[in-house]
GROMACS .gro file of C-alpha atoms in nm:
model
  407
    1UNK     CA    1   0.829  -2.349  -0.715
    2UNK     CA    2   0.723  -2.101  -0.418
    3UNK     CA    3   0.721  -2.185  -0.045
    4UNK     CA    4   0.375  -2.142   0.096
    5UNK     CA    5   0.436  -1.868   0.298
    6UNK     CA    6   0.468  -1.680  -0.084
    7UNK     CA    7   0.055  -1.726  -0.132
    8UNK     CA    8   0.005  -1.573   0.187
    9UNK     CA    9   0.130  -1.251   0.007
   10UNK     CA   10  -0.082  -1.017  -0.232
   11UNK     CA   11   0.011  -0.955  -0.576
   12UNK     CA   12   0.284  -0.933  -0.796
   13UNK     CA   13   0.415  -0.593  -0.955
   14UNK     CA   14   0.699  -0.482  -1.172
   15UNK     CA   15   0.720  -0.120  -1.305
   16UNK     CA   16   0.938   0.159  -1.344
   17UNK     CA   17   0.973   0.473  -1.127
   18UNK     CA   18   1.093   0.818  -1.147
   19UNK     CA   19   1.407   0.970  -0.924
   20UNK     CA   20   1.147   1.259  -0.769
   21UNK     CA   21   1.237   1.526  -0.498
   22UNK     CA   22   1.275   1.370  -0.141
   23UNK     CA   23   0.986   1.389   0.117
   24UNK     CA   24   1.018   1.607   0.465
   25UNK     CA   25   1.172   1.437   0.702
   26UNK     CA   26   0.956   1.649   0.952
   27UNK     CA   27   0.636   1.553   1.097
   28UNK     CA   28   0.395   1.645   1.410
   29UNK     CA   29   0.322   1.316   1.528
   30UNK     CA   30  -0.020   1.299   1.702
   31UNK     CA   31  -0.062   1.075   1.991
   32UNK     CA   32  -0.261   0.794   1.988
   33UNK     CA   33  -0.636   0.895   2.176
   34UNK     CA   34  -0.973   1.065   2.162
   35UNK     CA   35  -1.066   1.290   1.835
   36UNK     CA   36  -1.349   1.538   1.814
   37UNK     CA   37  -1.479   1.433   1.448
   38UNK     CA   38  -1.513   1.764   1.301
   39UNK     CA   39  -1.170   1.883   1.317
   40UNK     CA   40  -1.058   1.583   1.164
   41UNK     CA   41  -1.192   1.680   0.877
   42UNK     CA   42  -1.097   1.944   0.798
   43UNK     CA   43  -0.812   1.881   0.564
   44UNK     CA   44  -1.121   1.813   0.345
   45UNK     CA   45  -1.209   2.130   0.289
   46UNK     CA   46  -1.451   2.316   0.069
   47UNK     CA   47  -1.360   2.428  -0.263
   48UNK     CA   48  -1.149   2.736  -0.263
   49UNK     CA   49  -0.975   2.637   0.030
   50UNK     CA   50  -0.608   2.549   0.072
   51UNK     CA   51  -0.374   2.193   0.264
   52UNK     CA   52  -0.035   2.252   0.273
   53UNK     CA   53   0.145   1.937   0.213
   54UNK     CA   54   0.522   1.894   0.182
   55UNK     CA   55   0.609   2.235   0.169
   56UNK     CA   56   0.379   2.293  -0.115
   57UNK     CA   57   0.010   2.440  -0.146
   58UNK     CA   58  -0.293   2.238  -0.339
   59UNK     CA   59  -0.644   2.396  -0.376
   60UNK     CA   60  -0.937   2.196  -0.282
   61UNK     CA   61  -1.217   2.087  -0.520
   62UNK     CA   62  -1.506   1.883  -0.496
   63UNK     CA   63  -1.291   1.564  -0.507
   64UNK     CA   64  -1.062   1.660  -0.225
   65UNK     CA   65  -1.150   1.391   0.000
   66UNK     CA   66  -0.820   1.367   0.268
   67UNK     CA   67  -0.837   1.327   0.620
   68UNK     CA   68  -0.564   1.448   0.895
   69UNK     CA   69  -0.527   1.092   1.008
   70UNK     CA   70  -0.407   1.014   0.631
   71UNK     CA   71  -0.182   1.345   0.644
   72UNK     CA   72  -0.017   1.268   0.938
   73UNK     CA   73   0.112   0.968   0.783
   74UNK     CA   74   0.266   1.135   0.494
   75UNK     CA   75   0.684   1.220   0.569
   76UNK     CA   76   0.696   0.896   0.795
   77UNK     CA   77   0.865   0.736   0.587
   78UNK     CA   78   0.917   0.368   0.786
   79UNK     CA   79   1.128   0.249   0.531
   80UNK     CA   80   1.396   0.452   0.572
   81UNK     CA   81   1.369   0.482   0.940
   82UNK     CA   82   1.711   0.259   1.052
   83UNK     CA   83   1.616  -0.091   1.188
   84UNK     CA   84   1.225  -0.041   1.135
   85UNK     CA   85   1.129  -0.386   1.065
   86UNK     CA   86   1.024  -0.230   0.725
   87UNK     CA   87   1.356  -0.066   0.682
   88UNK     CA   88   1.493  -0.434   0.744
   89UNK     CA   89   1.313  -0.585   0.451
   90UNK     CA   90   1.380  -0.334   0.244
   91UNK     CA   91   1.810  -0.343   0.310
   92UNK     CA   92   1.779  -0.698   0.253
   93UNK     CA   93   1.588  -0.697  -0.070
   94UNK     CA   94   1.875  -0.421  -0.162
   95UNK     CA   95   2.128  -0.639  -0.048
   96UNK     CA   96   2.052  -0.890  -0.241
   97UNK     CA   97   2.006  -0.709  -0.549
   98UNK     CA   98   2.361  -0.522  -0.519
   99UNK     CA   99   2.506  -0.868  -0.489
  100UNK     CA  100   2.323  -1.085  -0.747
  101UNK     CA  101   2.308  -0.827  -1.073
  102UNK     CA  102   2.635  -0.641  -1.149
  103UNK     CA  103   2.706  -0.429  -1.405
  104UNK     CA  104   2.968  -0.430  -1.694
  105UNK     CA  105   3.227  -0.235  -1.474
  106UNK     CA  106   3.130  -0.384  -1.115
  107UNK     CA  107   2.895  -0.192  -1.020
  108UNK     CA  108   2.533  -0.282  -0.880
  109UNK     CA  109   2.324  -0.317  -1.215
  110UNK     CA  110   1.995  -0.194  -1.049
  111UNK     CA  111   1.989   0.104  -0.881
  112UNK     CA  112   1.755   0.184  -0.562
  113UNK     CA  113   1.475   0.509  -0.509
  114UNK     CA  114   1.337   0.526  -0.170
  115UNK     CA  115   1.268   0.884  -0.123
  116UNK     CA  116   1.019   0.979  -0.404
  117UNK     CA  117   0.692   1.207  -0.300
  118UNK     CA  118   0.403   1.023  -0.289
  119UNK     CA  119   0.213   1.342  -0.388
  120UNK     CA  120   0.175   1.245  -0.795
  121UNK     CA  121  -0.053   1.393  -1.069
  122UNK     CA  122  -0.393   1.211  -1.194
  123UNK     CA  123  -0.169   1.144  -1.493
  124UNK     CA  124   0.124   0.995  -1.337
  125UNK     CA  125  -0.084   0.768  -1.121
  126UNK     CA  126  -0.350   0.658  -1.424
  127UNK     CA  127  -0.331   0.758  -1.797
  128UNK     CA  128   0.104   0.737  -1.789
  129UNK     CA  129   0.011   0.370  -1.698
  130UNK     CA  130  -0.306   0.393  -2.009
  131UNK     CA  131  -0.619   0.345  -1.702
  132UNK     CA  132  -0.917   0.461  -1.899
  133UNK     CA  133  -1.096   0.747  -1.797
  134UNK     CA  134  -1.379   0.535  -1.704
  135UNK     CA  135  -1.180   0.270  -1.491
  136UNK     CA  136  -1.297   0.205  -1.142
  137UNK     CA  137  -0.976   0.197  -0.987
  138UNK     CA  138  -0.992   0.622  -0.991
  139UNK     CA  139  -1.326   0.616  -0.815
  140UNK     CA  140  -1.297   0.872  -0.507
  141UNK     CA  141  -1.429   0.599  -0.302
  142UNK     CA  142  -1.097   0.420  -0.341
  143UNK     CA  143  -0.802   0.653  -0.389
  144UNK     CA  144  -0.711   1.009  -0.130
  145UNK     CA  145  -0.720   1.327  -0.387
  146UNK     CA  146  -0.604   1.645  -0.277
  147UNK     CA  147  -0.755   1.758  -0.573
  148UNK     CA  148  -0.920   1.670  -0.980
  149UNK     CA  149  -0.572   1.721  -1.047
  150UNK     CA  150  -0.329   1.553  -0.762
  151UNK     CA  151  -0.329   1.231  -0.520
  152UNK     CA  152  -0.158   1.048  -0.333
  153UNK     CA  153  -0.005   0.761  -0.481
  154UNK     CA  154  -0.201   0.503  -0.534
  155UNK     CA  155   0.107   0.290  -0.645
  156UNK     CA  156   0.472   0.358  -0.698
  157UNK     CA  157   0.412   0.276  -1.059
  158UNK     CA  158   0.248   0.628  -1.092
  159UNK     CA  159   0.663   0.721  -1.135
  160UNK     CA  160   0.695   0.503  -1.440
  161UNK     CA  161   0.679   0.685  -1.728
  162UNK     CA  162   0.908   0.944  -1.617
  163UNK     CA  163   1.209   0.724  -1.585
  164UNK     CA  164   1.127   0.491  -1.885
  165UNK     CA  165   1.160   0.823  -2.025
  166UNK     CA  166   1.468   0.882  -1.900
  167UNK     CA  167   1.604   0.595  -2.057
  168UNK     CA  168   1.641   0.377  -1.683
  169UNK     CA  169   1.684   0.035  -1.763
  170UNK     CA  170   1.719  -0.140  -1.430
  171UNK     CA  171   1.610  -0.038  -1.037
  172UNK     CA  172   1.411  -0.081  -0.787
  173UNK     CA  173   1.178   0.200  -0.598
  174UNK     CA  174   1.039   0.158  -0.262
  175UNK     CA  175   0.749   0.440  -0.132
  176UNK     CA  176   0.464   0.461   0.096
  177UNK     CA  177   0.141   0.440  -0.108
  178UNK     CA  178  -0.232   0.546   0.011
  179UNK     CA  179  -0.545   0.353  -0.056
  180UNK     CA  180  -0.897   0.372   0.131
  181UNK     CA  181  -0.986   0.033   0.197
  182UNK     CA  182  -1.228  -0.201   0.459
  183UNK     CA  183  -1.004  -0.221   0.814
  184UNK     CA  184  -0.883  -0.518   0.989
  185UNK     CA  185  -0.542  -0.665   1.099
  186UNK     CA  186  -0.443  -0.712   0.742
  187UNK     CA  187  -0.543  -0.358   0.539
  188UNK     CA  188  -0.403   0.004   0.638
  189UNK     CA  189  -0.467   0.334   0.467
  190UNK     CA  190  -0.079   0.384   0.413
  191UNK     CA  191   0.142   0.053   0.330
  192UNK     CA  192   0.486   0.011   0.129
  193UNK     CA  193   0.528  -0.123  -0.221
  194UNK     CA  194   0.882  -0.214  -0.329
  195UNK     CA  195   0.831  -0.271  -0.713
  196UNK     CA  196   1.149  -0.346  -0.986
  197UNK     CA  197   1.182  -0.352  -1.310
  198UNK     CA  198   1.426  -0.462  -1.571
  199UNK     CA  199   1.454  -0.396  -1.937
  200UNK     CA  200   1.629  -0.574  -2.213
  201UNK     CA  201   1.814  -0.463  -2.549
  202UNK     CA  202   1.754  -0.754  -2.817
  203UNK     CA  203   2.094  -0.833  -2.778
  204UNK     CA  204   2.086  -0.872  -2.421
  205UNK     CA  205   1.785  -1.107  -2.411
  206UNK     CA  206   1.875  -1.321  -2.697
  207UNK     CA  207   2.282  -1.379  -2.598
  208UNK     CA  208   2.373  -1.718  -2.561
  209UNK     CA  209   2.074  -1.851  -2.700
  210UNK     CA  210   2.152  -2.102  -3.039
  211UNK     CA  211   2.053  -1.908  -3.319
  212UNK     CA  212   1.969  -1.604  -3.108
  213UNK     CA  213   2.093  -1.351  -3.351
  214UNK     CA  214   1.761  -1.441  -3.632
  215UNK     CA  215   1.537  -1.404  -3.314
  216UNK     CA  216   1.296  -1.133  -3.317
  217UNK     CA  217   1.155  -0.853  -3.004
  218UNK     CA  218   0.857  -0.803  -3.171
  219UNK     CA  219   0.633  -0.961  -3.450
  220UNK     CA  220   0.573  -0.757  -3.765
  221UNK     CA  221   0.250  -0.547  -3.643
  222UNK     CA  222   0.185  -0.188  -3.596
  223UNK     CA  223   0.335   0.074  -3.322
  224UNK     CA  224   0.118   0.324  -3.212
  225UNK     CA  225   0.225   0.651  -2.973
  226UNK     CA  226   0.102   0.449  -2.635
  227UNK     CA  227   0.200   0.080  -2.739
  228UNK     CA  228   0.476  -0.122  -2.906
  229UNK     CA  229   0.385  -0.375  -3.135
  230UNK     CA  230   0.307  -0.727  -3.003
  231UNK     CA  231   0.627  -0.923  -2.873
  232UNK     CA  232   0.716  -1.234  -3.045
  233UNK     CA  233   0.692  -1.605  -2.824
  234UNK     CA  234   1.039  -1.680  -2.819
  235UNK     CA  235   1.056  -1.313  -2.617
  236UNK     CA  236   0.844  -1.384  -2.410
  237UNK     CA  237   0.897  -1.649  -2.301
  238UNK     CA  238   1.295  -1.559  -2.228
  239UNK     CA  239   1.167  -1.243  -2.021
  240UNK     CA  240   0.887  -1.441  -1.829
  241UNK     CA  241   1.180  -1.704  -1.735
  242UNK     CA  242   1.376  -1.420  -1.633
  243UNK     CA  243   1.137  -1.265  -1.425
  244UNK     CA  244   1.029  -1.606  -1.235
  245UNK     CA  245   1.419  -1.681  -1.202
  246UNK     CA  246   1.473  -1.309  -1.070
  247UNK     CA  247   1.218  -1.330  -0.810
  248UNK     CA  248   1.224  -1.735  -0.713
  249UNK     CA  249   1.611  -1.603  -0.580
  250UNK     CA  250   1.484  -1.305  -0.346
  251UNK     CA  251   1.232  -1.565  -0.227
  252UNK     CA  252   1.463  -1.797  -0.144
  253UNK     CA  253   1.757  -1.518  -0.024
  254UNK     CA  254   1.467  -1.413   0.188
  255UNK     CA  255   1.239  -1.674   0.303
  256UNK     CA  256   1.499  -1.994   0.264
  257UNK     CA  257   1.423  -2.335   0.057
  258UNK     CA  258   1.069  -2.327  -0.082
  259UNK     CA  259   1.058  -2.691  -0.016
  260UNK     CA  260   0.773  -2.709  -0.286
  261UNK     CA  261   0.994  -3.056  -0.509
  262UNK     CA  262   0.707  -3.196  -0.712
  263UNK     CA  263   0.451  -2.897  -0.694
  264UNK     CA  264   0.443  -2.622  -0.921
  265UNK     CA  265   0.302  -2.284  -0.901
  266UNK     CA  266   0.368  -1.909  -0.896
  267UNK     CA  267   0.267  -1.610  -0.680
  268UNK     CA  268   0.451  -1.335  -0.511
  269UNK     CA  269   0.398  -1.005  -0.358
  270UNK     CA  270   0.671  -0.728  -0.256
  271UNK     CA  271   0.400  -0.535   0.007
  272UNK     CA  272   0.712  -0.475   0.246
  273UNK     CA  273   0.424  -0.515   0.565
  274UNK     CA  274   0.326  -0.854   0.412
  275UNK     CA  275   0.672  -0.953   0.390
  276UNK     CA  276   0.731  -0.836   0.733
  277UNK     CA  277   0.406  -0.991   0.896
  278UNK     CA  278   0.532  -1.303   0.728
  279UNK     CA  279   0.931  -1.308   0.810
  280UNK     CA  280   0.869  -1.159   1.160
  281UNK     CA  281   0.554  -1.281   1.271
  282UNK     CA  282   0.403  -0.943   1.311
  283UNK     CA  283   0.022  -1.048   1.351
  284UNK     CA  284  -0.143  -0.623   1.345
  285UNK     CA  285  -0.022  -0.412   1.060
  286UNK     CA  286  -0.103  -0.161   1.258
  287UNK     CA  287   0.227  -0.224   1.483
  288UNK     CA  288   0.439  -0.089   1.173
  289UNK     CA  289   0.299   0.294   1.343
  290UNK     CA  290   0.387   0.278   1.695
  291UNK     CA  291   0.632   0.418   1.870
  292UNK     CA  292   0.678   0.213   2.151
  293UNK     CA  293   0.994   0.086   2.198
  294UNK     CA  294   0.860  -0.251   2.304
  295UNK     CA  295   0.804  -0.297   1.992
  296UNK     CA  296   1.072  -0.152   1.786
  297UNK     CA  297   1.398  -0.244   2.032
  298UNK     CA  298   1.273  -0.664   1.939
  299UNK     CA  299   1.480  -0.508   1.563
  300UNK     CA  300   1.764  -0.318   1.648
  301UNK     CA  301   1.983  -0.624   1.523
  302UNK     CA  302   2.334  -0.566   1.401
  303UNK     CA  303   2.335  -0.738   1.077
  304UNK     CA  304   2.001  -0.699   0.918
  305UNK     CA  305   1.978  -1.098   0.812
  306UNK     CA  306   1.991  -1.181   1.183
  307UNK     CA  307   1.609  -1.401   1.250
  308UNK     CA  308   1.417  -1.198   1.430
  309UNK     CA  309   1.070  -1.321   1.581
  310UNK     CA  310   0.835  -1.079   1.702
  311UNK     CA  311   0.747  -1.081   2.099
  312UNK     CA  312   0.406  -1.030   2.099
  313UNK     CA  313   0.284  -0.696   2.337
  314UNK     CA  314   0.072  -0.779   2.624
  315UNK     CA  315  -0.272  -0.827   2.459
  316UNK     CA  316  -0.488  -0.552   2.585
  317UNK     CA  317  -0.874  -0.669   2.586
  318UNK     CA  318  -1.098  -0.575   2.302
  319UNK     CA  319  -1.385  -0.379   2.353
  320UNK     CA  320  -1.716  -0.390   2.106
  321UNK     CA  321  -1.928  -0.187   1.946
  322UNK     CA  322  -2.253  -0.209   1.703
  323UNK     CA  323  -2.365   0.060   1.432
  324UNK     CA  324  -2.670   0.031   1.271
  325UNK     CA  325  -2.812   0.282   1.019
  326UNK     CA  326  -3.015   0.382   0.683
  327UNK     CA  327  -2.815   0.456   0.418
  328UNK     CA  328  -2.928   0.737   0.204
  329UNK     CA  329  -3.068   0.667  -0.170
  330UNK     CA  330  -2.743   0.757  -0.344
  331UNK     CA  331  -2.346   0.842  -0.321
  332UNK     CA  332  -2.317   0.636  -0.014
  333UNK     CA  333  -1.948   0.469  -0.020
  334UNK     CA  334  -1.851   0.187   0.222
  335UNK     CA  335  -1.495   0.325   0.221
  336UNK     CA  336  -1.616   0.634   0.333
  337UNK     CA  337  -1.764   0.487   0.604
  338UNK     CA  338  -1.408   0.290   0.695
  339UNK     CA  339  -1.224   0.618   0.657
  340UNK     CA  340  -1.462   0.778   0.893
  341UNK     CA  341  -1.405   0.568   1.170
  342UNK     CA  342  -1.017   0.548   1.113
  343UNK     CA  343  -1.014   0.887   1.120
  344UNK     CA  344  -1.258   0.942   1.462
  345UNK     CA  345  -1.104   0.629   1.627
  346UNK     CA  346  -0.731   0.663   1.492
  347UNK     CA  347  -0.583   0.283   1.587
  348UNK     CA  348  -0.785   0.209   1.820
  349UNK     CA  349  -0.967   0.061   1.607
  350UNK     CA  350  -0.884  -0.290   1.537
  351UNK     CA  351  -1.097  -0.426   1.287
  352UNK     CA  352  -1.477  -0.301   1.134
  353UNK     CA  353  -1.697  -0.598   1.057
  354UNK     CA  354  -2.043  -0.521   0.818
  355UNK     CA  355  -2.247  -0.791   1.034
  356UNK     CA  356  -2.636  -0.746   0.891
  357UNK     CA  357  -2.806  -0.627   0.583
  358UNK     CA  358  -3.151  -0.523   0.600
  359UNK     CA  359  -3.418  -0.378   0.334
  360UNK     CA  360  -3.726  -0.295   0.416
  361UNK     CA  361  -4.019  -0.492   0.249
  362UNK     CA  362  -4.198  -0.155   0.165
  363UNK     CA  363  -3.969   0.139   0.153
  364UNK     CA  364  -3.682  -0.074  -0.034
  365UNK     CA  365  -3.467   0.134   0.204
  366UNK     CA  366  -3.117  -0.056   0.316
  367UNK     CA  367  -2.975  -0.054   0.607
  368UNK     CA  368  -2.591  -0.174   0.756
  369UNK     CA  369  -2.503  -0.276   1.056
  370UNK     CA  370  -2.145  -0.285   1.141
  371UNK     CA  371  -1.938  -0.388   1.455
  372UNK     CA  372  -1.632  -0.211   1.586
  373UNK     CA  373  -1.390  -0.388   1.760
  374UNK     CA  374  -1.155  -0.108   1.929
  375UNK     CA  375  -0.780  -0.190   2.151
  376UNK     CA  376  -0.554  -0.002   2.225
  377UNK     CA  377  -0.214  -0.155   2.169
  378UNK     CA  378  -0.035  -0.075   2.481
  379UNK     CA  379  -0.298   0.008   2.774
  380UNK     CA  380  -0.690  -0.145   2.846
  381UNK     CA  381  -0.940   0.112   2.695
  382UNK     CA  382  -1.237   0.148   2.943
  383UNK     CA  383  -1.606   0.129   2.759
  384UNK     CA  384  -1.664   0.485   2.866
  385UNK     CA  385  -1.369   0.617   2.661
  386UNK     CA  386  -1.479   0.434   2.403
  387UNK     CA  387  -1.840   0.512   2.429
  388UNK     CA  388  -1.714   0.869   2.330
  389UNK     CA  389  -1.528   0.784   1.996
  390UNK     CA  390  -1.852   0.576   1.917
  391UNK     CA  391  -2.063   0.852   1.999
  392UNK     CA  392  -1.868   1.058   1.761
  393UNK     CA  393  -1.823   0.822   1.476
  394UNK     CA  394  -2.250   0.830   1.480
  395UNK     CA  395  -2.281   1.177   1.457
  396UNK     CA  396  -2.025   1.246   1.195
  397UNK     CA  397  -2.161   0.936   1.020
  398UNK     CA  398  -2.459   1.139   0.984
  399UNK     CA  399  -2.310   1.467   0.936
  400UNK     CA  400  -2.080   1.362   0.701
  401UNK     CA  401  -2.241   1.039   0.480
  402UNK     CA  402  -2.571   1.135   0.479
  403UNK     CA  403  -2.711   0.842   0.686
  404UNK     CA  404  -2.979   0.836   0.925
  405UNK     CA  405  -2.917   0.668   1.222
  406UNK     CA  406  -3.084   0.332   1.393
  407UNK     CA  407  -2.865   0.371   1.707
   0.00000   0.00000   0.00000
């Protein structure tokens, strides 16, 4: 039903979002380059201390775990920046909304919020969307707190309540969200999620069917405060046809013909830098973040349909790497260790490969070794420049994760 290119992208999700207060447009851009490592850390502060963020003040705690290189991304705001490649996928996903749904009087049925904060609370992010306390996905080692009680986004979904709430039945939301994750060509700390979400009355979803007005929403079972009761087959199966028909037209508005004929199947993704990587053949997410025009004149188009295939930048050579340590007996995080060097190294790092496991026959002690691969994007790197960001990715390794160091 999909073209291939559609399993090339991540995962599928549909919820609802809150209109929020816009984010500062204003932002101190740092320049790509060498980093002492403690400094960078320093938006981590100890308890009692203070980051200012968006024109507001959080204290820290002990699960305050941001970096400057992750708060120098917040306010950037690529979607919205006029004929970022981003920005392009998002207008045309917009586009084709306004013209496809419309409203009783004309109007665009789903309406479109691209400038919520990405600063949420705990709650929004988990229990609005009924996480358990318990669930892995709010581990530290995976999500950027400010504090026990505030985040960053995780999701644009962390707005959903609030505007199901608000009685909302049809949009979409596009935001910048913030996960720690492994690096490589394919994973950032900060990518784009545009998410929608439609809701139907039972007259809505049952007109035109035969019969459609002895058709049911829901089966005769209990509601409790968090859940409705449990939705009847011929619903469900009416709002899962909806949804695949919904989002088989943006593939096809977007990609072309699926050419799949006799094949089935179903996946889909709305990560705009998937998207883009696919429809422009952007091969480094990390491209989305520079500012050289190089890059961004290849999408100044005048109609924002107009095929555009990405030039690649002269490809600067690669230089490598190893890390080897101990890792200490407990509370030792591989994301940490990914968020380390992003932070030390910035993007010049390329990718971070975990190469060799060892454990020692009689201490039961483990130890990782990892390669670095480090490029610039637009200049060679020498091995002496880089010799000093690896230098300072040991030490805070050890300062910082409690390792102890094989180097």
């Amino acid at each position: 039903m999909v073209c291939s290119a559609l399993r090339r992208v991540a995962h599928l999700r549909v919820y609802l979002v809150r209109k929020a207060s816009g984010v500062s447009r204003g932002h101190q851009h740092q320049a790509l380059g060498l980093r002492p490592a403690a400094s960078e850390f320093a938006a981590r502060g100890a308890p009692g201390s203070v980051v200012e963020l968006l024109g507001k003040s959080y204290p820290q705690d002990d699960y305050s775990n941001l970096s400057r290189k992750v708060l120098s991304r917040v306010g950037r705001n690529l979607h919205n920046q006029q004929h970022h490649p981003l920005w392009l996928i998002k207008e045309r996903v917009k586009e084709h909304f306004y013209k496809q749904y419309v409203g009783r009087f004309g109007t665009p049925l789903f309406s479109v919020y691209d400038d919520l904060s990405p600063v949420v609370t705990t709650w929004q992010n988990f229990d609005s969307l009924l996480i358990p306390a318990d669930h892995p996905s709010r581990k530290k080692g995976d999500n950027y707190y400010l504090n026990r009680t505030h985040m960053l986004r995780a999701h644009t979904s962390a707005h959903q309540w609030d505007l199901l709430h608000a009685g909302l039945d049809a949009f979409l939301v596009v935001g910048d969200v913030y996960r720690r994750d492994q690096i490589d060509s394919q994973h950032y700390p900060v990518f784009h999620q545009l998410e929608a979400v439609r809701l139907f009355s039972k007259h809505e979803l049952f007109a035109g069917i035969k019969d459609g007005e002895s058709l049911q929403l829901f089966e005769q079972s209990s509601r409790s405060a968090h859940k409705q009761e449990t939705h009847t087959m011929e619903a469900v199966k009416l709002v899962e046809f909806d949804l695949k028909q919904t989002l088989t037209r943006l593939v096809t508005h977007l990609f072309g013909d699926a050419g799949a004929q006799d094949r089935i199947g179903w996946a889909f993704g709305l990560g705009l830098e998937r998207l883009a990587m696919i429809l422009y053949d952007i091969p480094d997410i990390r491209l989305f973040w520079s500012e050289d025009d190089r890059f961004l004149k290849q999408f100044r188009v005048s109609d924002i349909s107009q095929k555009v295939k990405f030039q690649p930048l002269s490809k600067y050579p690669a230089v490598i790497n190893d890390i080897s340590f101990w890792l200490p007996s407990e509370n030792y995080s591989e994301n940490d260790f990914y968020d380390l060097v992003r932070t030390i190294g910035g993007d010049l790092v390329e990718k971070v490969d975990l190469i060799d496991k060892f454990e020692h026959p009689k201490t039961h002690r483990t130890s990782h070794c990892y390669r670095i691969t480090y490029r610039h994007m637009e200049r060679t790197l020498s091995q002496s420049e880089v010799r000093h960001v690896h230098q300072a990715v040991q030490e805070a390794a050890v300062q910082l994760l409690g390792v102890e160091g094989r180097f």
